[in-house]
Structures are given as structure tokens and as C-alpha cells.
């Protein structure tokens, strides 16, 4: 049986501010549903992604800004950083991990610059949304078998 990740819930403090932020990244607005009782669900999808994010009023009891390690796959880490900058988002410099396998939590073991060999899965950059939810860009140019 296939099981596909469809939606990630983001805890946010200001729904309209978050909606504007993600729309400014070029994410498609799929839904903005408001019920009479104040319940609100906003759903947006990154370009080319089969998975969306949702946030709103009454959608999550998590602390706003507490999501971290959300990954967006890009084919060119520097081009992705430049696009974020054009959209007013401050992203980290490209980095790779000193261990070479995957990045550590936080800023631990970050080495400035993309992976020297530009291996797929090994170059990263990071940014946060207005609440502090943490995103990681990961450069993937060639998928591992079975992916």
C-alpha cells in the first residue's frame, strides 16, 4: 500500500502574516477556509511539490515557530538562495556538514559553502518563516535508487 505525505501542519501566531509570507515565496494557495466559529485553515503548496502545508486558527496546539527540520529539495542550492533573497527572505549561506552524510541539528558541524564535490544530498541552506519555523533547503541533483 502506498503511503504518501500529503500535508505538514505549521504552528503559527498570525495566519494572515504567514499566508503572505508563503505566497511571497511563490507557493500556490490551495485553500483558505473560515468557519463561523473562527476556525480557519489555510493550505499552500510549494512549486513542484506533492505535499502542502496547512496552518490556521484551531489547527494546531503546538507553540508557534516550533517546527524545525522541514526540508525543501532544490536542484541548485545557490539559485534557490538567490530566489529566496529576491523574495525578501534571509537564508543562511550554503553549507555542508563536516561529517558529510547529513546535517546536524542547529548550526553544529556546519562547514561554509556547498559540498566541495557537489554530491547530491550534501549541500544545504536554511531559513525561517516569520514565527521561526525552520526550513532547510537540500540540494539533490541525482536521486538514490528507489527514490
PDB file of C-alpha atoms in Angstrom:
ATOM      1  CA  UNK A   1       0.000   0.000   0.000  1.00  0.00           C
ATOM      2  CA  UNK A   2       1.376   3.431  -0.927  1.00  0.00           C
ATOM      3  CA  UNK A   3       1.537   5.997   1.858  1.00  0.00           C
ATOM      4  CA  UNK A   4       2.338   9.484   0.661  1.00  0.00           C
ATOM      5  CA  UNK A   5       2.999  12.505   2.819  1.00  0.00           C
ATOM      6  CA  UNK A   6       0.239  14.963   1.920  1.00  0.00           C
ATOM      7  CA  UNK A   7       0.221  17.779   4.493  1.00  0.00           C
ATOM      8  CA  UNK A   8       2.514  19.221   7.152  1.00  0.00           C
ATOM      9  CA  UNK A   9       0.892  21.339   9.874  1.00  0.00           C
ATOM     10  CA  UNK A  10       2.766  24.525  10.785  1.00  0.00           C
ATOM     11  CA  UNK A  11       2.151  26.241  14.121  1.00  0.00           C
ATOM     12  CA  UNK A  12       1.865  29.988  13.501  1.00  0.00           C
ATOM     13  CA  UNK A  13       0.795  33.007  15.538  1.00  0.00           C
ATOM     14  CA  UNK A  14      -0.567  35.243  12.752  1.00  0.00           C
ATOM     15  CA  UNK A  15      -2.394  33.442   9.957  1.00  0.00           C
ATOM     16  CA  UNK A  16      -2.516  36.365   7.523  1.00  0.00           C
ATOM     17  CA  UNK A  17       1.177  37.193   8.010  1.00  0.00           C
ATOM     18  CA  UNK A  18       2.109  33.548   7.393  1.00  0.00           C
ATOM     19  CA  UNK A  19      -0.170  33.338   4.369  1.00  0.00           C
ATOM     20  CA  UNK A  20       1.508  36.429   2.900  1.00  0.00           C
ATOM     21  CA  UNK A  21       4.982  35.057   3.612  1.00  0.00           C
ATOM     22  CA  UNK A  22       4.426  31.728   1.881  1.00  0.00           C
ATOM     23  CA  UNK A  23       2.594  33.357  -1.037  1.00  0.00           C
ATOM     24  CA  UNK A  24       5.598  35.688  -1.455  1.00  0.00           C
ATOM     25  CA  UNK A  25       7.713  32.550  -1.986  1.00  0.00           C
ATOM     26  CA  UNK A  26       5.515  31.650  -4.941  1.00  0.00           C
ATOM     27  CA  UNK A  27       3.655  28.903  -3.126  1.00  0.00           C
ATOM     28  CA  UNK A  28       0.202  28.114  -4.542  1.00  0.00           C
ATOM     29  CA  UNK A  29      -2.761  28.983  -2.327  1.00  0.00           C
ATOM     30  CA  UNK A  30      -4.965  25.879  -2.337  1.00  0.00           C
ATOM     31  CA  UNK A  31      -7.495  26.829   0.322  1.00  0.00           C
ATOM     32  CA  UNK A  32      -8.426  29.490   2.833  1.00  0.00           C
ATOM     33  CA  UNK A  33     -11.424  28.178   4.710  1.00  0.00           C
ATOM     34  CA  UNK A  34     -13.031  30.140   7.550  1.00  0.00           C
ATOM     35  CA  UNK A  35     -15.856  28.757   9.684  1.00  0.00           C
ATOM     36  CA  UNK A  36     -18.365  30.817  11.659  1.00  0.00           C
ATOM     37  CA  UNK A  37     -16.755  29.731  14.950  1.00  0.00           C
ATOM     38  CA  UNK A  38     -13.367  31.274  13.978  1.00  0.00           C
ATOM     39  CA  UNK A  39     -11.778  28.006  12.863  1.00  0.00           C
ATOM     40  CA  UNK A  40      -9.578  28.739   9.842  1.00  0.00           C
ATOM     41  CA  UNK A  41      -7.444  26.527   7.625  1.00  0.00           C
ATOM     42  CA  UNK A  42      -5.003  27.875   5.040  1.00  0.00           C
ATOM     43  CA  UNK A  43      -3.278  25.426   2.708  1.00  0.00           C
ATOM     44  CA  UNK A  44      -0.354  26.291   0.415  1.00  0.00           C
ATOM     45  CA  UNK A  45       1.869  24.123  -1.774  1.00  0.00           C
ATOM     46  CA  UNK A  46       5.477  24.789  -2.790  1.00  0.00           C
ATOM     47  CA  UNK A  47       6.061  24.793  -6.572  1.00  0.00           C
ATOM     48  CA  UNK A  48       6.513  21.237  -7.848  1.00  0.00           C
ATOM     49  CA  UNK A  49       5.701  19.609  -4.503  1.00  0.00           C
ATOM     50  CA  UNK A  50       3.048  16.937  -3.965  1.00  0.00           C
ATOM     51  CA  UNK A  51       2.984  17.873  -0.246  1.00  0.00           C
ATOM     52  CA  UNK A  52       1.358  21.014   1.157  1.00  0.00           C
ATOM     53  CA  UNK A  53       1.483  22.931   4.425  1.00  0.00           C
ATOM     54  CA  UNK A  54      -1.530  23.992   6.436  1.00  0.00           C
ATOM     55  CA  UNK A  55      -1.894  26.435   9.299  1.00  0.00           C
ATOM     56  CA  UNK A  56      -4.652  28.495  10.768  1.00  0.00           C
ATOM     57  CA  UNK A  57      -6.775  29.138  13.834  1.00  0.00           C
ATOM     58  CA  UNK A  58      -7.594  25.995  15.802  1.00  0.00           C
ATOM     59  CA  UNK A  59      -5.432  23.799  13.534  1.00  0.00           C
ATOM     60  CA  UNK A  60      -2.541  23.088  15.913  1.00  0.00           C
ATOM     61  CA  UNK A  61      -1.917  23.330  19.632  1.00  0.00           C
ATOM     62  CA  UNK A  62       1.868  23.387  19.089  1.00  0.00           C
ATOM     63  CA  UNK A  63       3.819  26.506  20.027  1.00  0.00           C
ATOM     64  CA  UNK A  64       4.095  28.883  17.043  1.00  0.00           C
ATOM     65  CA  UNK A  65       7.512  28.589  15.446  1.00  0.00           C
ATOM     66  CA  UNK A  66       8.281  25.179  16.983  1.00  0.00           C
ATOM     67  CA  UNK A  67       8.507  23.224  13.708  1.00  0.00           C
ATOM     68  CA  UNK A  68      12.063  22.582  12.590  1.00  0.00           C
ATOM     69  CA  UNK A  69      13.913  20.485  10.058  1.00  0.00           C
ATOM     70  CA  UNK A  70      11.325  20.892   7.317  1.00  0.00           C
ATOM     71  CA  UNK A  71      13.150  20.110   4.066  1.00  0.00           C
ATOM     72  CA  UNK A  72      12.622  21.558   0.626  1.00  0.00           C
ATOM     73  CA  UNK A  73      14.504  19.799  -2.150  1.00  0.00           C
ATOM     74  CA  UNK A  74      16.149  22.012  -4.778  1.00  0.00           C
ATOM     75  CA  UNK A  75      18.307  21.223  -7.798  1.00  0.00           C
ATOM     76  CA  UNK A  76      20.632  24.221  -7.300  1.00  0.00           C
ATOM     77  CA  UNK A  77      21.315  25.467  -3.763  1.00  0.00           C
ATOM     78  CA  UNK A  78      22.747  28.840  -4.841  1.00  0.00           C
ATOM     79  CA  UNK A  79      19.902  29.562  -7.272  1.00  0.00           C
ATOM     80  CA  UNK A  80      17.376  28.682  -4.554  1.00  0.00           C
ATOM     81  CA  UNK A  81      19.090  31.033  -2.081  1.00  0.00           C
ATOM     82  CA  UNK A  82      19.073  33.810  -4.685  1.00  0.00           C
ATOM     83  CA  UNK A  83      15.357  33.301  -5.312  1.00  0.00           C
ATOM     84  CA  UNK A  84      14.607  33.486  -1.598  1.00  0.00           C
ATOM     85  CA  UNK A  85      16.626  36.718  -1.360  1.00  0.00           C
ATOM     86  CA  UNK A  86      14.670  38.220  -4.292  1.00  0.00           C
ATOM     87  CA  UNK A  87      11.520  37.439  -2.320  1.00  0.00           C
ATOM     88  CA  UNK A  88      12.841  39.186   0.795  1.00  0.00           C
ATOM     89  CA  UNK A  89      13.759  36.051   2.758  1.00  0.00           C
ATOM     90  CA  UNK A  90      17.058  35.917   4.620  1.00  0.00           C
ATOM     91  CA  UNK A  91      18.589  32.493   4.120  1.00  0.00           C
ATOM     92  CA  UNK A  92      21.831  31.151   5.533  1.00  0.00           C
ATOM     93  CA  UNK A  93      24.858  30.790   3.352  1.00  0.00           C
ATOM     94  CA  UNK A  94      25.125  27.429   1.655  1.00  0.00           C
ATOM     95  CA  UNK A  95      26.801  24.855   3.899  1.00  0.00           C
ATOM     96  CA  UNK A  96      27.724  21.218   4.127  1.00  0.00           C
ATOM     97  CA  UNK A  97      28.258  19.065   7.186  1.00  0.00           C
ATOM     98  CA  UNK A  98      31.731  18.136   8.373  1.00  0.00           C
ATOM     99  CA  UNK A  99      30.568  14.509   8.645  1.00  0.00           C
ATOM    100  CA  UNK A 100      29.452  14.525   5.024  1.00  0.00           C
ATOM    101  CA  UNK A 101      26.340  12.429   5.477  1.00  0.00           C
ATOM    102  CA  UNK A 102      23.558  14.742   6.633  1.00  0.00           C
ATOM    103  CA  UNK A 103      23.449  17.992   8.547  1.00  0.00           C
ATOM    104  CA  UNK A 104      23.447  18.059  12.347  1.00  0.00           C
ATOM    105  CA  UNK A 105      20.734  19.868  14.309  1.00  0.00           C
ATOM    106  CA  UNK A 106      21.152  23.591  14.754  1.00  0.00           C
ATOM    107  CA  UNK A 107      24.412  25.014  13.451  1.00  0.00           C
ATOM    108  CA  UNK A 108      26.657  22.245  14.767  1.00  0.00           C
ATOM    109  CA  UNK A 109      29.262  20.878  12.320  1.00  0.00           C
ATOM    110  CA  UNK A 110      28.351  23.329   9.553  1.00  0.00           C
ATOM    111  CA  UNK A 111      31.132  23.988   7.075  1.00  0.00           C
ATOM    112  CA  UNK A 112      30.708  27.111   4.912  1.00  0.00           C
ATOM    113  CA  UNK A 113      29.972  26.558   1.246  1.00  0.00           C
ATOM    114  CA  UNK A 114      28.293  23.776  -0.669  1.00  0.00           C
ATOM    115  CA  UNK A 115      29.727  20.275  -0.561  1.00  0.00           C
ATOM    116  CA  UNK A 116      33.163  20.532  -2.279  1.00  0.00           C
ATOM    117  CA  UNK A 117      32.336  17.599  -4.551  1.00  0.00           C
ATOM    118  CA  UNK A 118      28.758  18.864  -5.085  1.00  0.00           C
ATOM    119  CA  UNK A 119      27.451  15.425  -4.195  1.00  0.00           C
ATOM    120  CA  UNK A 120      23.718  15.061  -4.292  1.00  0.00           C
ATOM    121  CA  UNK A 121      22.071  15.307  -0.833  1.00  0.00           C
ATOM    122  CA  UNK A 122      25.133  17.033   0.702  1.00  0.00           C
ATOM    123  CA  UNK A 123      24.617  20.820   0.307  1.00  0.00           C
ATOM    124  CA  UNK A 124      22.191  22.835   2.400  1.00  0.00           C
ATOM    125  CA  UNK A 125      20.929  26.289   3.326  1.00  0.00           C
ATOM    126  CA  UNK A 126      18.348  27.270   5.917  1.00  0.00           C
ATOM    127  CA  UNK A 127      15.733  29.928   6.613  1.00  0.00           C
ATOM    128  CA  UNK A 128      12.815  30.547   8.943  1.00  0.00           C
ATOM    129  CA  UNK A 129       9.306  31.825   8.475  1.00  0.00           C
ATOM    130  CA  UNK A 130       8.085  34.874  10.460  1.00  0.00           C
ATOM    131  CA  UNK A 131       7.303  32.697  13.501  1.00  0.00           C
ATOM    132  CA  UNK A 132      10.643  30.883  13.434  1.00  0.00           C
ATOM    133  CA  UNK A 133       9.532  27.585  11.889  1.00  0.00           C
ATOM    134  CA  UNK A 134      12.788  26.213  10.476  1.00  0.00           C
ATOM    135  CA  UNK A 135      13.247  25.201   6.858  1.00  0.00           C
ATOM    136  CA  UNK A 136      16.238  23.518   5.230  1.00  0.00           C
ATOM    137  CA  UNK A 137      16.988  23.599   1.531  1.00  0.00           C
ATOM    138  CA  UNK A 138      18.721  20.423   0.398  1.00  0.00           C
ATOM    139  CA  UNK A 139      20.368  20.184  -2.999  1.00  0.00           C
ATOM    140  CA  UNK A 140      19.525  16.941  -4.784  1.00  0.00           C
ATOM    141  CA  UNK A 141      20.745  16.559  -8.330  1.00  0.00           C
ATOM    142  CA  UNK A 142      20.571  12.773  -8.590  1.00  0.00           C
ATOM    143  CA  UNK A 143      18.234  10.617  -6.549  1.00  0.00           C
ATOM    144  CA  UNK A 144      19.339   7.484  -4.774  1.00  0.00           C
ATOM    145  CA  UNK A 145      17.975   4.253  -6.305  1.00  0.00           C
ATOM    146  CA  UNK A 146      14.358   3.615  -5.374  1.00  0.00           C
ATOM    147  CA  UNK A 147      13.623   7.260  -4.637  1.00  0.00           C
TER     148      UNK A 147
END
